[in-house]
Amino acid sequence: MTDSPRKDRPWLFRTYAGHSTAKASNLLYKGNLAKGQTGLSVAFDLPTQTGYDSDHELAAGEVGKVGVPIGHLGDMRALFDQIPLDQMNTSMTINATAPWLLALYIAVAEEQGADISALQGTVQNDIIKEYLSRGTYICPPAPSLRMITDVAAYTREHLPKWNPMNVCSYHLQEAGATPEQELAFALATATAVLDDLQSKVPAEHFPAMVGRISFFVNAGIRFVTEMCKMRAFVELWDEITQERYGVSDPKFRRFRYGVQVNSLGLTEQQPENNVYRILLEMLAVTLSKNARARAVQLPAWNEALGLPRPWDQQWSLRMQQILAFETDLLEYEDLFDGNPAVTRKVDALKAGARAELAQIDGMGGAVAAIEYMKSRLVEANADRIGSIETGATTVVGVNRWTEAEDSPLTAGEDTIMVADADAEADQIARLVAWREARDQRAVQKALQELREAAASGQNIMGPSIAAARAGATTGEWGDMVRAAFGQYRAPTGVSRNPSNRTEGLDEIRTAVNVASDHLGRRLKLLVGKPGLDGHSNGAEQIAARARDCGMDIAYEGIRLTPDEIVAAAKAEDAHVVGLSILSGSHIPLVRDLMRKMAEAGLGSIPVVVGGIIPQEDADLLTSLGVARVYTPKDFELNRIMFDIVGLVDGPAVAAE
């Protein structure tokens, strides 16, 4: 009788989750762990990610929408109630406020009696990609980089098993990055962090710190290319850590990564097809043993429609478990070593990435090259969308084979989870009660020491933990950081200047010119992103296409209040206002903006809204006076451009 092959240990099974309140999320985590999930991946809401309390003006409508609100130590206690942190591997997708959320996590672990040095997990803590693709930054790049390495230096001394920085290329691909750009921009970010960290840890400990840097990547539908990309990541990282930093121990040069497979490619049309997309994308990061992910989290099939239910998340978890435990994948060595086609593709990807890295290094590194990288992403995303529009790229159910049977999976009520409408009020009430019950003098003393540490260059982690224990709130921590370092508005990557991207735009450019002649000046579109949603890819592409069609555009980027958008509409004398909101807060934000537009005498300006918006919400927005509502199924940007022209020059366009 032959011995059965020894199976490799599977990757960590995670589900990216968190919503409504800490208590509700705690119940979700316990349920997922009971179903076989082996690690936690915490999603935080936008106020928490950007350092605001739930009752701040900018937080209105955003509380508990895309993740769990954590305002203070009490919320963190509730989030991990009866979940022993010394037995857990926790990934926290948090960047600008990473020092603060890690401080709260440590404080709760201490209360549980855990050995802090035994804690295992990751904070994403990658601010650079926030300037490029996600938008939850607080401070300018230099102090943000300093806080990244503060966290790393602190964990080296106190949490040696913790991953202090998770270089995140996931959102780069979501923003349109090519595989070569994803490789180069992520590796440039990692070297910027390590270059800064070298001065903060003893030289003898630096190789081990290199070994604790991890990555969080994306895997798209071109799964052979994506698998080769991961092999290229492994080889380039080994090369960089050995040649640039002199790391001799192979285990410290290992490319350690987790993955969330592509949400960008999930379709609103025929959403049941997304199950196959998720499976294929998971294979990209598991088939090659030498480039296999250490942790995998899969989106749910219906995330393009709205918030997935626990059952939807369970379905994605079962996909991982079937691959790991029912198939024989983990019984074999790497399946692709020596494959000439794979070797050629990996070498080509590495060459493209090296060329981009040389360009970035020549500009002074990732921090200095933020504007360059942002513009490259906007251009690449425009190419991606244009390819889908023309049919050069096939997306099943979107631009080919669009006729389909109605899906029973989306029939009836409760096919997506609806966020608790009362969660925001509940969160604010508990926040107010927390503030009233704490020792105010202790809080103010801790906050003052935090601000002094930020200003002086002292490591920010110790004072952050002290502020957490004293009862400070997320917004108060954020205020101290803003006071010490100032705020920042990242480049949009969209120039107002005309571009040479005019191919296939003759008809819409003619319509814009005709409308502009009738208006007596160039048709002007104001693109605005109200609230805290930093997913700006759609807004950037609308602004860029409107510019290329000959419109005058005004787009100042993310995180604007309704008052600021109304003021801009008046100052810019806009003909149309376009809003992009992907966080689920479209109803309260649009209701507020429409009221303020009317009060300012701008009620006649058409307003269009884009986002992940269920049909019943679209109907409500229309009843509020919104002229057009667009969702991910509306991928033909030229059609949207014609709609905009029609809103301001409908009869004239028809006459032409």
XYZ file of C-alpha atoms in Angstrom:
656
model
C 0.000 0.000 0.000
C 1.495 3.330 -1.069
C 1.577 6.272 1.255
C -0.843 9.041 0.357
C 0.812 12.323 -0.628
C 1.424 14.754 2.176
C -0.778 17.781 1.680
C 0.430 21.340 2.125
C -1.260 23.458 4.736
C -4.028 25.514 3.096
C -4.048 29.279 3.045
C -6.030 31.305 5.568
C -9.744 31.469 4.690
C -11.075 34.954 5.217
C -14.198 36.931 4.427
C -13.953 40.712 4.262
C -16.776 41.746 6.553
C -18.164 44.396 8.860
C -21.284 46.559 8.806
C -23.839 48.568 10.754
C -22.494 48.319 14.316
C -19.742 46.577 16.255
C -22.305 44.290 17.897
C -23.836 43.222 14.569
C -20.386 42.638 13.069
C -19.324 40.578 16.081
C -22.254 38.218 15.484
C -21.291 37.972 11.808
C -17.665 37.118 12.686
C -18.697 34.415 15.127
C -20.984 32.906 12.510
C -18.271 32.923 9.849
C -15.728 31.360 12.222
C -18.231 28.623 13.067
C -18.597 27.887 9.331
C -14.889 27.215 8.977
C -13.335 30.614 8.345
C -9.800 30.576 9.782
C -9.014 34.291 10.031
C -10.822 37.592 10.362
C -10.746 40.411 7.825
C -12.298 43.569 9.231
C -13.951 46.149 7.003
C -14.283 49.591 8.616
C -16.734 52.286 7.608
C -15.537 55.448 5.893
C -15.639 57.786 8.911
C -13.418 55.319 10.790
C -11.076 55.035 7.799
C -10.712 58.798 7.452
C -10.494 59.748 11.119
C -13.912 61.256 11.818
C -16.434 60.556 14.542
C -19.847 59.262 13.506
C -21.507 62.594 14.288
C -19.171 64.692 12.112
C -20.767 66.570 9.191
C -18.817 64.531 6.630
C -19.936 61.257 8.224
C -23.641 61.878 7.565
C -25.058 58.930 5.652
C -21.770 57.015 5.761
C -21.921 55.406 9.213
C -21.842 51.602 9.035
C -22.302 51.564 5.254
C -19.118 49.947 3.862
C -17.863 48.514 7.126
C -18.135 48.666 10.880
C -17.934 52.008 12.735
C -15.284 52.019 15.466
C -15.351 55.241 17.426
C -13.562 54.284 20.659
C -12.357 51.492 22.900
C -15.920 50.447 23.761
C -16.697 49.756 20.107
C -13.537 47.680 19.724
C -14.474 45.660 22.820
C -17.889 44.938 21.328
C -16.392 44.019 17.952
C -14.242 41.246 19.450
C -16.482 40.209 22.329
C -15.821 36.528 23.158
C -13.283 36.269 20.325
C -9.885 35.578 21.972
C -7.432 37.799 20.129
C -4.375 35.781 21.145
C -5.839 32.852 19.179
C -6.886 34.864 16.142
C -5.181 36.040 12.953
C -6.837 39.365 12.211
C -6.449 41.465 9.081
C -7.622 45.053 9.429
C -8.145 46.924 6.177
C -7.236 50.316 7.543
C -4.704 52.841 6.288
C -4.695 56.477 7.409
C -5.964 55.543 10.877
C -3.942 52.303 11.105
C -1.940 53.476 14.163
C -5.185 54.257 15.948
C -7.051 51.048 15.119
C -4.009 48.965 16.031
C -3.813 50.918 19.297
C -7.452 50.058 20.063
C -6.831 46.411 19.137
C -3.843 46.229 21.489
C -5.832 47.871 24.291
C -8.653 45.319 23.931
C -6.163 42.435 23.813
C -4.621 43.731 27.040
C -8.083 43.800 28.642
C -8.582 40.174 27.554
C -5.326 39.274 29.317
C -3.585 38.343 26.066
C 0.170 38.203 25.647
C 0.623 41.180 23.315
C 3.791 39.740 21.820
C 1.772 36.741 20.603
C -0.764 38.744 18.588
C -0.920 37.793 14.918
C -2.437 39.774 12.106
C -1.996 42.614 9.675
C -2.819 46.270 9.320
C -2.935 47.362 5.700
C -1.313 50.705 6.563
C -0.580 51.628 2.909
C -1.235 55.343 2.511
C 0.535 55.731 -0.822
C -2.066 53.727 -2.718
C -4.737 55.848 -1.033
C -3.474 58.857 -2.975
C -3.608 56.810 -6.167
C -6.795 54.824 -5.979
C -8.848 54.694 -2.784
C -8.884 58.143 -1.213
C -8.996 57.488 2.547
C -5.867 59.507 3.277
C -5.735 62.270 5.920
C -2.300 63.883 5.770
C 0.272 64.824 3.133
C 2.536 62.015 1.904
C 5.644 62.671 4.035
C 3.996 62.470 7.488
C 1.836 59.594 6.260
C 4.979 57.645 5.359
C 6.407 58.469 8.776
C 3.325 56.991 10.495
C 3.585 53.807 8.408
C 7.117 53.230 9.635
C 6.210 54.264 13.191
C 3.800 51.330 13.253
C 6.439 49.020 11.795
C 9.094 50.067 14.309
C 6.650 49.652 17.221
C 5.573 46.163 16.152
C 9.198 45.070 15.795
C 9.687 45.759 19.487
C 6.298 44.764 20.902
C 4.340 42.636 18.354
C 6.990 40.583 16.545
C 4.445 38.298 14.848
C 2.401 41.189 13.465
C 2.572 42.336 9.828
C 2.872 46.127 10.205
C 2.323 47.039 6.575
C 0.391 45.362 3.807
C 1.430 46.918 0.486
C -1.875 47.054 -1.341
C -1.879 46.672 -5.095
C -5.510 45.523 -5.014
C -6.938 48.990 -5.515
C -4.357 49.804 -8.169
C -5.883 47.143 -10.412
C -9.350 48.376 -9.463
C -8.226 51.802 -10.705
C -7.194 50.333 -14.034
C -3.540 49.376 -13.525
C -1.984 47.039 -16.036
C -0.161 44.015 -14.563
C 3.162 45.793 -15.132
C 1.908 48.923 -13.350
C 0.499 46.901 -10.468
C 3.869 45.198 -10.028
C 5.905 48.394 -10.287
C 3.730 50.732 -8.225
C 3.387 48.215 -5.380
C 7.098 47.430 -5.306
C 7.942 51.158 -5.437
C 5.668 51.690 -2.423
C 7.366 48.865 -0.525
C 10.844 50.260 -1.180
C 9.738 53.755 -0.103
C 8.583 52.290 3.213
C 11.686 50.171 3.739
C 14.006 53.060 2.846
C 12.343 55.128 5.590
C 12.208 52.239 8.062
C 15.955 51.554 7.876
C 16.665 54.520 10.134
C 14.094 53.429 12.752
C 15.240 49.908 13.612
C 18.636 48.479 14.569
C 20.551 47.197 11.542
C 20.648 43.653 12.872
C 16.828 43.595 13.046
C 16.187 45.135 9.627
C 16.201 41.860 7.606
C 13.511 40.441 9.880
C 11.439 43.613 9.349
C 11.778 43.168 5.598
C 10.401 39.697 6.178
C 7.327 41.091 7.962
C 6.273 43.350 5.103
C 3.368 41.679 3.345
C 1.345 42.435 0.227
C -2.346 42.498 -0.625
C -2.999 41.911 -4.294
C -5.767 41.634 -6.848
C -6.438 38.755 -9.216
C -8.406 39.519 -12.351
C -10.180 37.299 -14.833
C -7.159 36.770 -17.140
C -6.057 34.125 -14.709
C -3.007 32.847 -16.608
C -1.624 36.394 -16.777
C -2.515 36.913 -13.113
C -0.742 33.695 -12.100
C 2.332 34.833 -14.032
C 2.066 38.225 -12.346
C 2.255 36.552 -8.956
C 5.333 34.578 -10.007
C 6.849 37.857 -11.234
C 6.079 39.458 -7.853
C 7.880 36.605 -6.080
C 10.977 36.855 -8.276
C 11.194 40.666 -8.285
C 10.758 40.892 -4.507
C 13.493 38.317 -3.967
C 15.735 40.356 -6.272
C 14.972 43.720 -4.615
C 15.371 42.510 -1.047
C 18.684 40.824 -1.856
C 20.236 43.492 -4.077
C 18.821 46.693 -2.597
C 18.757 45.735 1.081
C 21.318 42.932 1.299
C 18.914 40.453 2.924
C 20.712 37.104 2.837
C 18.201 34.858 4.612
C 15.762 33.477 1.977
C 12.877 33.319 4.460
C 13.056 37.105 4.915
C 12.973 37.564 1.128
C 9.799 35.543 0.737
C 6.954 37.361 -1.012
C 4.132 37.001 1.509
C 0.743 38.020 0.237
C -2.961 37.820 0.745
C -5.492 38.365 -1.979
C -9.000 39.614 -2.568
C -9.977 38.594 -6.069
C -11.282 41.203 -8.441
C -14.448 43.097 -7.525
C -13.983 45.429 -10.502
C -15.000 42.687 -12.929
C -18.183 41.668 -11.106
C -21.175 42.507 -13.278
C -24.598 43.794 -12.396
C -25.904 42.088 -15.532
C -26.377 38.303 -15.178
C -24.712 38.439 -11.730
C -24.840 34.660 -11.326
C -21.923 34.539 -13.818
C -19.787 36.184 -11.153
C -19.494 32.843 -9.350
C -17.406 31.502 -12.232
C -15.341 34.671 -12.388
C -14.523 34.443 -8.681
C -13.534 30.768 -9.003
C -11.202 31.393 -11.951
C -9.620 34.367 -10.215
C -9.031 32.289 -7.085
C -7.178 29.709 -9.203
C -4.760 32.424 -10.332
C -3.418 32.797 -6.791
C -3.569 29.155 -5.652
C -2.476 26.930 -8.582
C 1.210 27.887 -8.550
C 2.701 26.580 -5.295
C 5.753 28.851 -5.463
C 3.511 31.907 -5.765
C 0.527 30.784 -3.680
C -1.337 33.268 -1.507
C -1.039 32.955 2.259
C -4.594 34.233 2.745
C -7.538 34.433 0.359
C -10.751 36.372 0.691
C -13.382 36.185 -2.010
C -16.123 38.687 -2.789
C -19.711 37.513 -2.997
C -21.386 36.921 -6.362
C -23.822 39.824 -5.884
C -21.553 42.621 -4.651
C -22.212 44.626 -7.840
C -25.846 44.773 -6.691
C -25.396 45.734 -3.060
C -24.423 44.415 0.363
C -24.046 40.595 0.361
C -25.954 38.502 2.866
C -24.283 35.952 5.181
C -25.407 33.176 2.798
C -23.662 34.878 -0.124
C -20.441 35.134 1.881
C -20.811 31.483 2.935
C -21.024 30.457 -0.742
C -17.661 32.117 -1.437
C -16.134 30.508 1.664
C -17.305 27.073 0.526
C -15.557 27.662 -2.818
C -12.238 27.994 -1.002
C -12.876 24.963 1.171
C -13.771 22.731 -1.785
C -10.573 23.676 -3.611
C -8.393 23.162 -0.524
C -9.952 20.018 0.929
C -11.741 18.136 -1.883
C -9.236 18.547 -4.721
C -5.657 17.280 -4.823
C -4.116 20.706 -5.505
C -2.158 20.830 -2.240
C -0.508 17.442 -2.852
C 1.792 18.566 -5.684
C 4.879 20.647 -6.295
C 4.608 23.739 -8.444
C 2.724 22.867 -11.629
C 4.344 25.554 -13.789
C 8.076 25.364 -13.124
C 9.872 24.912 -16.430
C 6.824 25.780 -18.536
C 8.228 27.871 -21.432
C 5.030 29.866 -22.001
C 4.876 30.786 -18.320
C 8.567 31.682 -18.238
C 8.186 33.972 -21.279
C 5.182 35.749 -19.763
C 6.837 36.162 -16.368
C 9.974 37.581 -17.992
C 7.908 40.032 -20.057
C 6.012 41.223 -16.980
C 9.248 41.664 -15.050
C 10.773 43.693 -17.888
C 7.739 45.992 -18.028
C 7.737 46.403 -14.262
C 11.459 47.171 -14.163
C 10.979 49.917 -16.769
C 8.245 51.525 -14.645
C 10.349 51.151 -11.492
C 13.285 52.886 -13.203
C 10.986 55.765 -14.161
C 9.708 56.100 -10.580
C 13.205 55.851 -9.075
C 14.369 58.542 -11.476
C 11.640 60.836 -10.138
C 12.785 60.307 -6.543
C 10.685 57.321 -5.521
C 7.018 56.546 -4.956
C 6.166 59.574 -2.812
C 7.635 62.012 -5.336
C 5.980 60.164 -8.233
C 2.394 60.136 -6.892
C 1.069 62.550 -9.537
C 2.806 60.596 -12.318
C 1.433 57.256 -11.106
C -2.075 58.689 -10.700
C -2.145 59.999 -14.271
C -0.897 56.646 -15.565
C -3.721 54.853 -13.757
C -6.387 57.187 -15.163
C -5.017 56.634 -18.679
C -4.894 52.855 -18.238
C -8.453 52.788 -16.901
C -9.642 54.832 -19.874
C -8.050 52.239 -22.170
C -9.755 49.414 -20.243
C -13.209 51.012 -20.410
C -12.773 51.982 -24.047
C -11.887 48.400 -24.920
C -15.114 47.150 -23.318
C -17.152 49.851 -25.070
C -15.799 48.921 -28.496
C -16.127 45.195 -27.882
C -12.383 44.570 -28.171
C -12.642 43.088 -24.671
C -15.508 40.655 -24.199
C -17.492 40.728 -20.975
C -20.142 38.038 -21.055
C -23.606 39.396 -20.386
C -22.409 42.993 -20.708
C -21.280 43.560 -24.290
C -21.910 40.045 -25.704
C -24.635 37.484 -25.083
C -26.753 39.995 -23.254
C -30.017 38.084 -23.761
C -30.618 35.890 -20.736
C -33.210 34.202 -18.598
C -34.241 35.940 -15.403
C -32.120 34.704 -12.527
C -33.959 33.030 -9.656
C -31.072 34.138 -7.435
C -32.129 37.782 -7.795
C -35.874 37.204 -7.709
C -38.060 38.251 -4.819
C -37.317 40.326 -1.762
C -34.205 40.285 0.446
C -31.839 39.207 -2.358
C -29.288 41.655 -0.970
C -28.778 42.776 2.580
C -29.992 46.251 3.471
C -27.985 48.217 5.990
C -29.813 48.861 9.246
C -31.484 52.238 8.790
C -31.276 52.927 12.535
C -27.604 51.963 12.895
C -26.265 55.497 12.403
C -28.510 57.011 15.082
C -27.672 54.151 17.440
C -23.939 54.588 16.846
C -24.117 58.342 17.453
C -26.144 57.890 20.642
C -23.572 55.482 22.050
C -20.750 57.803 20.986
C -22.317 60.715 22.849
C -22.839 58.536 25.934
C -19.210 57.377 25.750
C -17.937 60.953 25.668
C -20.078 61.930 28.641
C -19.014 58.966 30.797
C -15.232 59.193 30.419
C -12.627 61.104 32.422
C -12.375 64.293 30.369
C -9.149 65.497 31.973
C -7.415 62.197 31.256
C -8.598 62.302 27.652
C -7.414 65.868 27.072
C -4.028 65.094 28.625
C -3.614 62.027 26.413
C -4.649 63.953 23.288
C -2.222 66.756 24.020
C 0.606 64.252 24.437
C -0.453 62.627 21.149
C -0.293 65.938 19.306
C 3.091 66.759 20.820
C 4.424 63.346 19.784
C 3.180 63.848 16.232
C 4.791 67.267 16.009
C 8.087 66.202 17.605
C 8.753 63.077 15.561
C 8.295 60.687 18.496
C 6.824 57.314 17.558
C 3.072 57.844 17.444
C 2.060 54.368 18.631
C 2.714 54.765 22.366
C 0.689 57.989 22.719
C -2.050 56.490 20.516
C -2.395 53.478 22.833
C -2.473 55.801 25.848
C -5.229 57.860 24.181
C -7.181 54.675 23.429
C -7.010 53.571 27.055
C -8.054 57.040 28.241
C -11.197 56.934 26.096
C -10.362 59.216 23.167
C -12.409 58.832 20.006
C -11.434 58.178 16.427
C -12.332 61.732 15.436
C -10.272 63.189 18.259
C -7.258 61.119 17.222
C -7.798 62.288 13.638
C -8.070 65.917 14.751
C -4.710 65.705 16.519
C -3.083 64.264 13.398
C -4.690 66.913 11.176
C -3.570 69.641 13.560
C 0.017 68.375 13.577
C 0.437 67.543 9.895
C -2.253 69.435 8.011
C -4.723 68.049 5.487
C -4.119 67.146 1.865
C -5.960 66.910 -1.443
C -4.426 64.347 -3.780
C -4.057 64.882 -7.536
C -7.082 63.733 -9.554
C -5.142 62.533 -12.582
C -7.608 64.428 -14.793
C -6.417 67.599 -16.496
C -8.889 70.197 -17.737
C -6.714 70.655 -20.816
C -7.962 68.952 -23.998
C -6.389 65.578 -24.704
C -5.757 63.704 -27.932
C -8.206 60.941 -26.980
C -10.768 61.754 -29.682
C -10.995 58.503 -31.649
C -14.619 57.409 -31.996
C -15.916 60.646 -30.466
C -16.805 62.613 -33.633
C -20.573 62.293 -33.219
C -20.684 63.259 -29.549
C -18.157 66.080 -30.077
C -20.441 67.509 -32.766
C -23.417 67.301 -30.399
C -21.418 69.071 -27.652
C -20.394 71.818 -30.086
C -23.985 72.329 -31.241
C -25.248 72.468 -27.657
C -22.475 74.884 -26.691
C -23.412 77.169 -29.593
C -27.024 77.198 -28.417
C -25.982 77.854 -24.834
C -23.722 80.711 -25.882
C -20.690 79.182 -24.144
C -19.007 75.814 -23.710
C -21.258 73.209 -22.065
C -19.968 72.834 -18.496
C -20.129 69.678 -16.361
C -19.334 69.764 -12.663
C -18.344 66.329 -11.332
C -18.636 66.014 -7.565
C -18.018 63.307 -4.982
C -19.985 64.090 -1.826
C -19.355 62.313 1.458
C -16.321 60.223 2.318
C -16.376 57.758 -0.576
C -12.892 57.781 -2.089
C -13.559 55.374 -4.971
C -12.953 58.012 -7.621
C -12.336 55.814 -10.669
C -15.796 56.331 -12.143
C -15.806 60.073 -11.496
C -12.385 60.391 -13.120
C -13.491 58.522 -16.226
C -16.676 60.573 -16.578
C -14.691 63.797 -16.211
C -12.017 62.637 -18.671
C -14.545 61.491 -21.285
C -16.552 64.717 -20.934
C -13.337 66.675 -21.474
C -12.447 64.610 -24.527
C -15.945 65.147 -25.908
C -15.351 68.897 -25.791
C -17.151 69.812 -22.582
C -15.712 72.237 -20.048
C -15.210 70.225 -16.864
C -14.799 71.038 -13.192
C -13.604 68.185 -10.991
C -11.788 68.876 -7.736
C -11.609 65.338 -6.409
C -13.098 63.547 -3.436
C -14.588 64.214 -0.033
C -16.775 67.265 -0.622
C -19.757 68.357 1.464
C -23.063 69.087 -0.281
C -22.502 72.762 0.619
C -19.139 72.734 -1.183
C -20.666 71.138 -4.271
C -23.499 73.683 -4.356
C -20.999 76.523 -3.984
C -18.899 75.055 -6.809
C -21.950 74.701 -9.066
C -22.679 78.376 -8.534
C -19.083 79.570 -8.899
C -18.454 77.440 -12.005
C -21.849 78.328 -13.527
C -22.343 74.649 -14.297
C -24.959 73.440 -16.767
C -25.063 69.914 -15.289
C -23.945 68.480 -11.935
C -22.801 64.840 -11.889
C -22.415 63.015 -8.563
C -20.535 59.748 -7.960
C -21.307 57.823 -4.749
C -20.328 54.172 -4.332
C -20.563 53.812 -0.559
C -24.328 53.291 -0.358
C -24.954 56.750 1.129
C -26.572 58.110 -2.031
C -30.034 58.768 -0.607
C -29.178 61.010 2.391
C -26.404 62.828 0.507
C -28.457 63.460 -2.629
C -31.528 64.478 -0.622
C -29.412 67.031 1.242
C -27.766 68.315 -1.930
C -31.040 68.660 -3.871
C -32.536 70.684 -1.033
C -29.516 72.968 -0.887
C -29.443 73.380 -4.677
C -33.046 74.584 -4.553
C -32.352 76.932 -1.633
C -29.427 78.435 -3.583
C -31.629 79.110 -6.609
C -29.945 76.347 -8.620
C -32.895 73.976 -8.784
C -33.050 74.207 -12.577
C -29.574 72.658 -13.020
C -29.952 68.952 -13.927
C -28.329 66.549 -11.462
C -27.209 63.055 -12.493
C -26.039 60.376 -10.047
C -23.903 57.264 -10.496
C -23.183 54.448 -8.053
C -24.158 50.980 -6.870
C -27.826 51.908 -6.584
C -30.707 49.382 -6.305
C -33.723 50.088 -8.517
C -35.968 51.154 -5.636
C -33.333 53.669 -4.550
C -33.040 54.880 -8.149
C -36.795 55.473 -8.179
C -36.535 57.457 -4.953
C -33.677 59.576 -6.336
C -35.753 60.319 -9.420
C -38.625 61.423 -7.182
C -36.205 63.820 -5.459
C -35.570 65.504 -8.813
C -32.493 63.625 -10.040
C -32.501 63.686 -13.849
C -30.613 60.432 -14.502
C -29.340 57.529 -12.381
C -26.491 55.317 -13.605
C -25.258 52.016 -12.180
C -22.375 49.664 -13.172
C -24.473 48.283 -16.048
C -24.181 51.672 -17.770
C -20.685 51.076 -19.121
C -21.090 53.007 -22.389
C -19.688 56.402 -21.469
C -20.602 57.970 -24.802
C -24.249 57.141 -24.132
C -23.970 58.996 -20.828
C -22.349 61.934 -22.641
C -25.280 62.099 -25.104
C -27.672 62.032 -22.136
C -25.873 65.003 -20.580
C -26.095 66.968 -23.817
C -29.774 66.099 -24.067
C -30.450 67.396 -20.558
C -29.307 70.904 -21.476
C -30.102 70.947 -25.207
C -32.654 68.209 -25.763
C -34.852 69.846 -28.400
C -31.848 71.187 -30.298
C -30.129 67.774 -30.306
C -33.315 66.177 -31.573
C -33.618 68.831 -34.287
C -30.066 68.213 -35.444
